[in-house]
Short mmCIF file of C-alpha atoms in Angstrom, two decimals:
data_model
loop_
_atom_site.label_atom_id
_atom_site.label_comp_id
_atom_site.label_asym_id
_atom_site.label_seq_id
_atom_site.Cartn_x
_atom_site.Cartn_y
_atom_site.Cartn_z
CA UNK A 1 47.82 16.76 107.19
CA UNK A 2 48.67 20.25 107.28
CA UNK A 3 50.51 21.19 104.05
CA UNK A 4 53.87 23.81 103.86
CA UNK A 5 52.37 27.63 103.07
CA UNK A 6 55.40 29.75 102.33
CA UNK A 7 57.00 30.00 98.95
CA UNK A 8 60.86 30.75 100.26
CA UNK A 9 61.64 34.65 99.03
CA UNK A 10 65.06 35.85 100.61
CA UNK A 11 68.00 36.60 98.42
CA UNK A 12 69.37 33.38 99.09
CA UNK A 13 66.73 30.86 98.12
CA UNK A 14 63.30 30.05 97.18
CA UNK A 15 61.29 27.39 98.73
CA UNK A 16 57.80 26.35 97.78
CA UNK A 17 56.97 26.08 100.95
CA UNK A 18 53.47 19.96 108.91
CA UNK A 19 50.25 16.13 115.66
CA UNK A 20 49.85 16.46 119.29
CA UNK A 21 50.35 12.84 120.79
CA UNK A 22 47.18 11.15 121.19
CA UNK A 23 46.53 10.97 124.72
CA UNK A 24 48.04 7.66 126.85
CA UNK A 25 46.42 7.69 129.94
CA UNK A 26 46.24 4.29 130.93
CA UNK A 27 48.82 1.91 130.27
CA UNK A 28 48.47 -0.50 127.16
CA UNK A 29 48.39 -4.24 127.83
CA UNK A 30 50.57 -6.41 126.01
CA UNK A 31 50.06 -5.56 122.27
CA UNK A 32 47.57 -8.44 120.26
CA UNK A 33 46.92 -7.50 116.77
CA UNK A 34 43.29 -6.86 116.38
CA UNK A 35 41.46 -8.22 113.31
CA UNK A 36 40.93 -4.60 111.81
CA UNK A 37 45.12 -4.40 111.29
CA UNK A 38 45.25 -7.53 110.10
CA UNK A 39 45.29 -6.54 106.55
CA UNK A 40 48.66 -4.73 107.76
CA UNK A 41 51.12 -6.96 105.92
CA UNK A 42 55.09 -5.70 105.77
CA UNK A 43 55.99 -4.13 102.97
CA UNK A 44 56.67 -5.87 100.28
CA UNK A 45 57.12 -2.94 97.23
CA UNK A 46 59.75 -3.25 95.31
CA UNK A 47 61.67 0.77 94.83
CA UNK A 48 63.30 2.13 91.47
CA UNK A 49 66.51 0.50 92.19
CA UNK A 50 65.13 -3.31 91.79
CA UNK A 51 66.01 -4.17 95.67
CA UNK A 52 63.49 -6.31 97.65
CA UNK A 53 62.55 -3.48 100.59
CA UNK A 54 61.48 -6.60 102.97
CA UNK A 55 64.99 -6.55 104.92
CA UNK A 56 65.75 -2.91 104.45
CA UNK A 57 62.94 -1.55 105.81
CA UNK A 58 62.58 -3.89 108.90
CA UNK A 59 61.70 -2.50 112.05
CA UNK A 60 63.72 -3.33 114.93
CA UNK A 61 61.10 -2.45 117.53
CA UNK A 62 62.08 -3.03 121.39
CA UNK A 63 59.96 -5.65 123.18
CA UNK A 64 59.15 -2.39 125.64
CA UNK A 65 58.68 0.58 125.37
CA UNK A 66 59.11 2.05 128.93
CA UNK A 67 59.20 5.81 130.17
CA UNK A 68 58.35 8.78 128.61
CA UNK A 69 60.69 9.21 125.90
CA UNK A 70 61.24 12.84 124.28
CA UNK A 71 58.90 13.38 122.04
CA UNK A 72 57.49 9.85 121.61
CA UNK A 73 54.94 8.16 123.61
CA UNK A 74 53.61 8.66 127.02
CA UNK A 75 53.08 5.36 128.34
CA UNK A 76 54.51 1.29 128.18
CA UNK A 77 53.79 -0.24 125.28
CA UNK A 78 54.88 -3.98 125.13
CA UNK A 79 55.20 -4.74 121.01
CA UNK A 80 55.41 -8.41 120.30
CA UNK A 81 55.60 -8.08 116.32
CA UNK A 82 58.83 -6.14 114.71
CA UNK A 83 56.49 -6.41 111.34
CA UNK A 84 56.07 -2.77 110.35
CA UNK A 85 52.67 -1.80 110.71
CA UNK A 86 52.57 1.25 108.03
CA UNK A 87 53.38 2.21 104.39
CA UNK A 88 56.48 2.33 102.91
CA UNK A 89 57.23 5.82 102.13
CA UNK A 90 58.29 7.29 98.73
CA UNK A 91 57.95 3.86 97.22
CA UNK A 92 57.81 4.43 93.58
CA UNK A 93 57.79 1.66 90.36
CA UNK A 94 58.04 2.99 87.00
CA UNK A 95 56.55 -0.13 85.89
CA UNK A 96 53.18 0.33 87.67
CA UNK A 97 52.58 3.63 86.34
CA UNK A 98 49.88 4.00 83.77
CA UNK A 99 50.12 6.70 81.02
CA UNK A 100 46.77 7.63 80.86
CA UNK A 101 47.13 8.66 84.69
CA UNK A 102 49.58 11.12 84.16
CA UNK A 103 47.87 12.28 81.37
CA UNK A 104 44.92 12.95 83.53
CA UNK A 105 46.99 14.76 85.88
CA UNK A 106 48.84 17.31 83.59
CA UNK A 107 44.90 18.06 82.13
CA UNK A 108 43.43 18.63 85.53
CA UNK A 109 47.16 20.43 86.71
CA UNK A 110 46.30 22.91 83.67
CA UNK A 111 42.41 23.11 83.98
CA UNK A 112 43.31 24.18 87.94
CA UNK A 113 46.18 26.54 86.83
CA UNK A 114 43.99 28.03 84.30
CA UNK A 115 41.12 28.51 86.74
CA UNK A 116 43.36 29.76 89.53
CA UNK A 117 44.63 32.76 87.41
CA UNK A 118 40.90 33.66 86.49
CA UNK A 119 38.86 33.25 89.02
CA UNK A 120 41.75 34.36 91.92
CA UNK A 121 44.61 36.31 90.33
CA UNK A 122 44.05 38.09 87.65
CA UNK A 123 42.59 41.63 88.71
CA UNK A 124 39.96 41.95 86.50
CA UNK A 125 38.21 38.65 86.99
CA UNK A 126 39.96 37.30 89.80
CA UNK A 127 38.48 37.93 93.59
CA UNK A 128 41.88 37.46 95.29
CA UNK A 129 42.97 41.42 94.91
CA UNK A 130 39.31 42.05 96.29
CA UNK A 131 40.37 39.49 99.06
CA UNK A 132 43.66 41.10 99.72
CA UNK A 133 42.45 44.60 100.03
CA UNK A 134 40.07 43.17 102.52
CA UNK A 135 42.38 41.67 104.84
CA UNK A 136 44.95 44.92 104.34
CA UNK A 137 41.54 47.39 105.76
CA UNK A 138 41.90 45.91 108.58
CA UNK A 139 45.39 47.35 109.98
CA UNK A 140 47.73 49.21 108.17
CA UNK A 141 50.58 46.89 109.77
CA UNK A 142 52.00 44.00 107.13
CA UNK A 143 53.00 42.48 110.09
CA UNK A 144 49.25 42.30 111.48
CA UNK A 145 48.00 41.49 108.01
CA UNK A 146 50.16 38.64 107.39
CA UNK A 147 49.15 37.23 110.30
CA UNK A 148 45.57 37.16 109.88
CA UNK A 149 46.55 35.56 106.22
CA UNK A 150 48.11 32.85 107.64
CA UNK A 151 45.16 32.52 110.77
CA UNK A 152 42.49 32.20 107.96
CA UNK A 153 44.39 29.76 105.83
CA UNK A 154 45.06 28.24 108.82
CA UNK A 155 41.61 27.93 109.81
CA UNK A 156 40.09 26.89 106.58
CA UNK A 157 42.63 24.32 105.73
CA UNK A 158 43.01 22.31 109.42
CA UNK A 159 39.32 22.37 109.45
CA UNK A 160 38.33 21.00 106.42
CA UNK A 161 41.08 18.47 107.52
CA UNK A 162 39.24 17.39 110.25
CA UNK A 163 36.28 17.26 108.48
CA UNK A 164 37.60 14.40 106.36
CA UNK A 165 36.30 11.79 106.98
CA UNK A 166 32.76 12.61 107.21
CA UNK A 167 33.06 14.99 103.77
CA UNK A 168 34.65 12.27 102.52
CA UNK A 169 31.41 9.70 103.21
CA UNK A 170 29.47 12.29 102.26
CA UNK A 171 30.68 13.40 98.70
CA UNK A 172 33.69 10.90 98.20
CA UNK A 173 37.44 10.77 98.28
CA UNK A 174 37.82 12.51 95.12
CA UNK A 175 35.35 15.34 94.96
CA UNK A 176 36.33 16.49 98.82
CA UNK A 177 39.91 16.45 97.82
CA UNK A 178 39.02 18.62 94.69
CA UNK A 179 37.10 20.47 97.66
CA UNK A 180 39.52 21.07 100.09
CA UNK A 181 42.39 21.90 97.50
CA UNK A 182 40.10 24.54 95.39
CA UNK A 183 39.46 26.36 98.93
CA UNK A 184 43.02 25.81 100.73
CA UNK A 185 45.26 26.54 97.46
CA UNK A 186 43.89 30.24 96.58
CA UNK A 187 44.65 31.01 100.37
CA UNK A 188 48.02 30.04 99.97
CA UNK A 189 48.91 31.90 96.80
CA UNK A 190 47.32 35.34 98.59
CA UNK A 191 49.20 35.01 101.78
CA UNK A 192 52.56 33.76 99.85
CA UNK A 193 51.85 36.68 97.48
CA UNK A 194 51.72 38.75 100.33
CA UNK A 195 54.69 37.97 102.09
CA UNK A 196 57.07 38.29 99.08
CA UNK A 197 56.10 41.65 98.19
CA UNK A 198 56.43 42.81 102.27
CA UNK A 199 58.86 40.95 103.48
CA UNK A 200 61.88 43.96 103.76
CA UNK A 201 58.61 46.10 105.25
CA UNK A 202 58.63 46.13 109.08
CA UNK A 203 61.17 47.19 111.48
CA UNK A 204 64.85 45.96 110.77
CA UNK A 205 65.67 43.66 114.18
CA UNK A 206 68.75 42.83 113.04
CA UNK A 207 71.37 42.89 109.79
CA UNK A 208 73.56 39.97 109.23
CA UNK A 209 73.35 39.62 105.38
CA UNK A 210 76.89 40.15 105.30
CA UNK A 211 78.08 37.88 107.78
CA UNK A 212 80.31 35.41 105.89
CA UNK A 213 78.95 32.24 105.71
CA UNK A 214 75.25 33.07 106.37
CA UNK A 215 73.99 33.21 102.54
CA UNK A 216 75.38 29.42 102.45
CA UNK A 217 73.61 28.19 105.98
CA UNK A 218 69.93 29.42 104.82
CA UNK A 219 70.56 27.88 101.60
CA UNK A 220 71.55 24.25 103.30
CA UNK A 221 68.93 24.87 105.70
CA UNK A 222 66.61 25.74 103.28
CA UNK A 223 67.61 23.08 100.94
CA UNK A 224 66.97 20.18 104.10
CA UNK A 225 63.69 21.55 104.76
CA UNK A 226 62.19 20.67 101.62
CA UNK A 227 62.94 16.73 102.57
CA UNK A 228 61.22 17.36 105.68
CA UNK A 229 58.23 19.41 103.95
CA UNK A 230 56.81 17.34 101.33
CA UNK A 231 56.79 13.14 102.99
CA UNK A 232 53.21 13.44 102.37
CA UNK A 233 52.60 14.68 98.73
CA UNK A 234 54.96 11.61 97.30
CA UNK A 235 51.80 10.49 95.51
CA UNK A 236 51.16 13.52 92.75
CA UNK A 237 48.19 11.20 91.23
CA UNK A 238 46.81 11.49 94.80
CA UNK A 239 46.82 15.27 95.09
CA UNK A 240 45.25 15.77 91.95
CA UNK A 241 42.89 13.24 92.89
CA UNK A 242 43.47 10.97 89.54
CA UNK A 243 44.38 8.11 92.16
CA UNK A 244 41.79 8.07 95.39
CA UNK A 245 43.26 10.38 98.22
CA UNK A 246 44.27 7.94 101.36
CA UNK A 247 45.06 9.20 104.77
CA UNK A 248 48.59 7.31 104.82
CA UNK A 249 50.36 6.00 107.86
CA UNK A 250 53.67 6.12 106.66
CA UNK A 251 56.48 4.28 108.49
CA UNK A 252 59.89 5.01 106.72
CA UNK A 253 62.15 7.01 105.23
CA UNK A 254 61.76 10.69 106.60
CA UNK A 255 58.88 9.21 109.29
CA UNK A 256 62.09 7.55 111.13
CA UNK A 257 63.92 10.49 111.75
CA UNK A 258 60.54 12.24 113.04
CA UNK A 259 57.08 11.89 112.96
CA UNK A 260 56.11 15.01 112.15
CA UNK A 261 58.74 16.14 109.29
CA UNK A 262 56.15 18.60 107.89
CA UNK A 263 56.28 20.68 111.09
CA UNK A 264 59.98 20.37 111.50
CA UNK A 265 60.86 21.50 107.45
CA UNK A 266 58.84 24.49 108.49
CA UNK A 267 60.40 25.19 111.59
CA UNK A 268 63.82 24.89 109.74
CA UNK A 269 62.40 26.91 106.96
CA UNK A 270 61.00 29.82 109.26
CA UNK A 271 64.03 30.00 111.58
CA UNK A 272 66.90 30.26 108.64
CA UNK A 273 65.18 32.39 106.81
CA UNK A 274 64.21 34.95 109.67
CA UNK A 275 67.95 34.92 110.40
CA UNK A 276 68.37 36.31 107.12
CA UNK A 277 65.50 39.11 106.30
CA UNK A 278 66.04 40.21 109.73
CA UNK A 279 62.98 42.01 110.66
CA UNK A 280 59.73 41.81 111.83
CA UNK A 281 57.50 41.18 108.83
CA UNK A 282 59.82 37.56 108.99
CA UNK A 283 59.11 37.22 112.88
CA UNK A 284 55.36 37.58 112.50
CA UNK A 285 55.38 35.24 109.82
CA UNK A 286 57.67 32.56 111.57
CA UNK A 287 55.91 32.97 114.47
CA UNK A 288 52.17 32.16 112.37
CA UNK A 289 53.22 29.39 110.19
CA UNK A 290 54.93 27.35 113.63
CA UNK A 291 52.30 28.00 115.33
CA UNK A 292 49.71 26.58 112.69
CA UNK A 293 52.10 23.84 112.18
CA UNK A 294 52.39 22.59 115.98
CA UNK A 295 48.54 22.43 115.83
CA UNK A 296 49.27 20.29 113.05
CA UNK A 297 51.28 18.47 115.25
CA UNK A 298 48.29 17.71 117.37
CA UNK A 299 45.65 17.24 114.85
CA UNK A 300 47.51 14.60 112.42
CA UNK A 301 48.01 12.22 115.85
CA UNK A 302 44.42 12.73 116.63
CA UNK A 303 43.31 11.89 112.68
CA UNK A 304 45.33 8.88 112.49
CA UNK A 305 44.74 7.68 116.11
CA UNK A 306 40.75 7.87 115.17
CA UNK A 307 41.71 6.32 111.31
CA UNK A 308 43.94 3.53 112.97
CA UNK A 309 43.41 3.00 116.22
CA UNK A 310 46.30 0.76 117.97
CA UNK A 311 48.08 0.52 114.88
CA UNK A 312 48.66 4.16 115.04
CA UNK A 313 50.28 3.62 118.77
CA UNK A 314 52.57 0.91 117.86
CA UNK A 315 54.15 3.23 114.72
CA UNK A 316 53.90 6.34 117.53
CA UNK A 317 55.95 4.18 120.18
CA UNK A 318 58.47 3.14 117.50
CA UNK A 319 58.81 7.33 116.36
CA UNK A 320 59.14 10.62 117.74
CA UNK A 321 58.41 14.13 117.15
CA UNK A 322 61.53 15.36 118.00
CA UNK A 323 63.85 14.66 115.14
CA UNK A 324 66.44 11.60 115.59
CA UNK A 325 65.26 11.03 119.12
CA UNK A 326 63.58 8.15 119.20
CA UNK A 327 66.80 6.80 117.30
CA UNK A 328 68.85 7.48 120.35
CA UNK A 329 67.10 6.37 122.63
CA UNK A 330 66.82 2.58 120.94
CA UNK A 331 62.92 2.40 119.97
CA UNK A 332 64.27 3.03 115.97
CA UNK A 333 66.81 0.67 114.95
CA UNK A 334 67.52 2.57 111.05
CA UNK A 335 68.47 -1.01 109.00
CA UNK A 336 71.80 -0.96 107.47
CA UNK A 337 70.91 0.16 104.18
CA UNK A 338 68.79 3.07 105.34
CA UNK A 339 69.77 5.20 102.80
CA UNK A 340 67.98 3.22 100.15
CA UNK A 341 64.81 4.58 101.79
CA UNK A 342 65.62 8.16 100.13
CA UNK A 343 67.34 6.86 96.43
CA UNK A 344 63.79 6.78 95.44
CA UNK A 345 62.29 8.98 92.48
CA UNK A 346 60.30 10.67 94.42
CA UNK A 347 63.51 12.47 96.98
CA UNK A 348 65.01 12.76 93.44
CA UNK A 349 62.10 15.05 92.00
CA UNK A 350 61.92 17.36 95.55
CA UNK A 351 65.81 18.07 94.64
CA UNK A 352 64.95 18.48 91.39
CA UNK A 353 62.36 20.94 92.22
CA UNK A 354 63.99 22.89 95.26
CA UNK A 355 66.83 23.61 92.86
CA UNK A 356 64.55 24.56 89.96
CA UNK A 357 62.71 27.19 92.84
CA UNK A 358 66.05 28.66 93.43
CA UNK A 359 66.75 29.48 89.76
CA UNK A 360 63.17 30.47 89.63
CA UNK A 361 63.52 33.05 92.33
CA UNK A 362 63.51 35.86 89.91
CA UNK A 363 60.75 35.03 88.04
CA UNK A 364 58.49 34.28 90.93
CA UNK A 365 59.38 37.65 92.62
CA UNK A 366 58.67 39.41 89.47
CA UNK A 367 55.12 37.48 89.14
CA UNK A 368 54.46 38.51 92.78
CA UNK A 369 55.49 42.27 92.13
CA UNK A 370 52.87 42.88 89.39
CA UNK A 371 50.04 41.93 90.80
CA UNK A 372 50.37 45.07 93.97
CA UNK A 373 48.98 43.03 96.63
#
């Protein structure tokens, strides 16, 4: 999946920050479990607060699916089983967690800090400065360069997601993950990098700073998006690669609200904080990252279409892109306890985080000023 790119920079807040539907041609016959989900079983975690997720997290799935609902599927699916057919989102146990796994992850979180800053930021051994004054030769614009930032992170990191599964065959969960986030993550820092130290450069569209109530509506926005942004980076032992990396078909939580909550945090992020700078250094970059992330859109169906096959349709007739709609229109039923899905450590830590951003927000501009890129 398409991870978040921006780091939020506007007075107001700071955040660190994504499928097409599979095509449905030809109407699906009435839905028999094949022998390759049959390992599927409903979820049976336990979360942090000690309740048994069985009845919680039930999925009240119609018997059909009929129409072409917005943003969900294109054709009638007939769904027999109400079992949930994916992961249980943001499930977390304290008492599963091993020790020496985190202590594995804060070595290899340093050892990739450590490199990052030498081999990519620092100016005299680094090759991102060399990378930025690249880009910047080829238009004196910031609105241009940004662009092309986020086109070739873009590029790089949605292609060596769809090269998954064969890189992973070919080298192994672990080592393409250490692969694809040594590439994708030096990208990231440039173009963020970029953006914070351009972002008042451009043409002033419009100036509504001082409208009252504005600074409080990108923070709240802001704030939301980061629940939206991050559904799939719940498992930090994952990212770091400590754990094997899974591509996960998660089926709760966020995933009920929409399918895609990466692409819709970004949209949120984009569009709040472009009301705010104003100009069009914030347009060209809204206009990049939703455009990268509605490919996403496309590209995560297709992955998990080819990963799961009909399992993936039954979870994509019982969700929708659009958020809340397939809610309204009756293919999610959202269990009576719902909000159990988010009091889970994991929700916890993203607040955590998002508010430790916004404190952070002077500290992280003054990191991205020295380096002149």
């Amino acid at each position: 999946m398409a991870s978040p790119l921006l780091l939020s920079i506007s007075t107001p807040f700071v955040p660190l920050g994504r499928r097409y539907l599979y095509p449905h041609n030809i109407a699906a016959p009435p839905l028999r479990y094949p022998s390759s989900v049959a390992f599927l079983k409903p979820f049976q975690s336990r979360n942090i607060w000690g309740t048994n997720s069985s009845n919680s997290l039930r999925l009240f799935g119609r018997a059909h699916v009929r129409g072409t609902p917005i943003g969900g599927a294109e054709s009638e699916t007939s769904i027999s089983d109400e079992s949930p057919v994916g992961e249980d989102s943001a499930a977390f146990e304290l008492g599963e967690q091993k020790l020496s796994s985190w202590a594995y992850f804060t070595a290899i979180l340093g050892a990739v800090l450590v490199a990052l800053n030498i081999l990519w930021i620092n100016p005299s051994t680094g090759f991102g400065t060399a990378y930025i004054d690249a880009v910047s030769g080829l238009s004196p614009s910031p609105e241009v360069v940004l662009l092309l930032l986020i086109v070739i992170f873009a590029i790089v990191h949605s292609g060596l997601a769809s090269l998954r599964d064969a890189g992973e065959e070919l080298i192994g969960e672990r080592a393409y993950r250490v692969l694809f986030a040594g590439i994708s993550l030096p990208l990231a820092v440039s173009t963020i990098v970029y953006f914070i130290n351009h972002r008042y450069d451009g043409t002033q569209l419009w100036q509504l700073q001082s409208v009252f109530g504005l600074h409080e509506l990108v923070w709240f926005s802001s704030f939301i998006s980061f629940f939206f942004l991050y559904p799939s980076t719940f498992n930090l032992l994952e990212v770091a690669a400590v754990d094997k990396p899974k591509l996960h078909l998660w089926e709760t939580g966020i995933m009920r609200i929409t399918r895609h909550p990466q692409m819709i945090g970004q949209v949120i992020w984009c569009l709040a904080h472009t009301l705010w700078i104003g100009n069009s250094v914030a347009v060209a970059t809204s206009v990049g990252l939703i455009v990268h992330h509605i490919f996403g859109v496309w590209n995560g169906d297709r992955r998990l279409a080819l990963r799961y096959g009909q399992t993936f349709e039954v979870l994509k007739s019982r969700t929708s892109i659009i958020p809340f709609a397939a809610i309204l229109d009756g293919r999610q039923k959202l269990p009576k306890d719902y909000y159990k899905e988010f009091l889970r450590l994991p929700y916890l830590t993203i607040t955590a985080l998002t508010l430790g951003a916004y404190f952070a927000h002077p500290l992280m501009q003054a990191s991205s000023f020295r380096l002149h890129w």
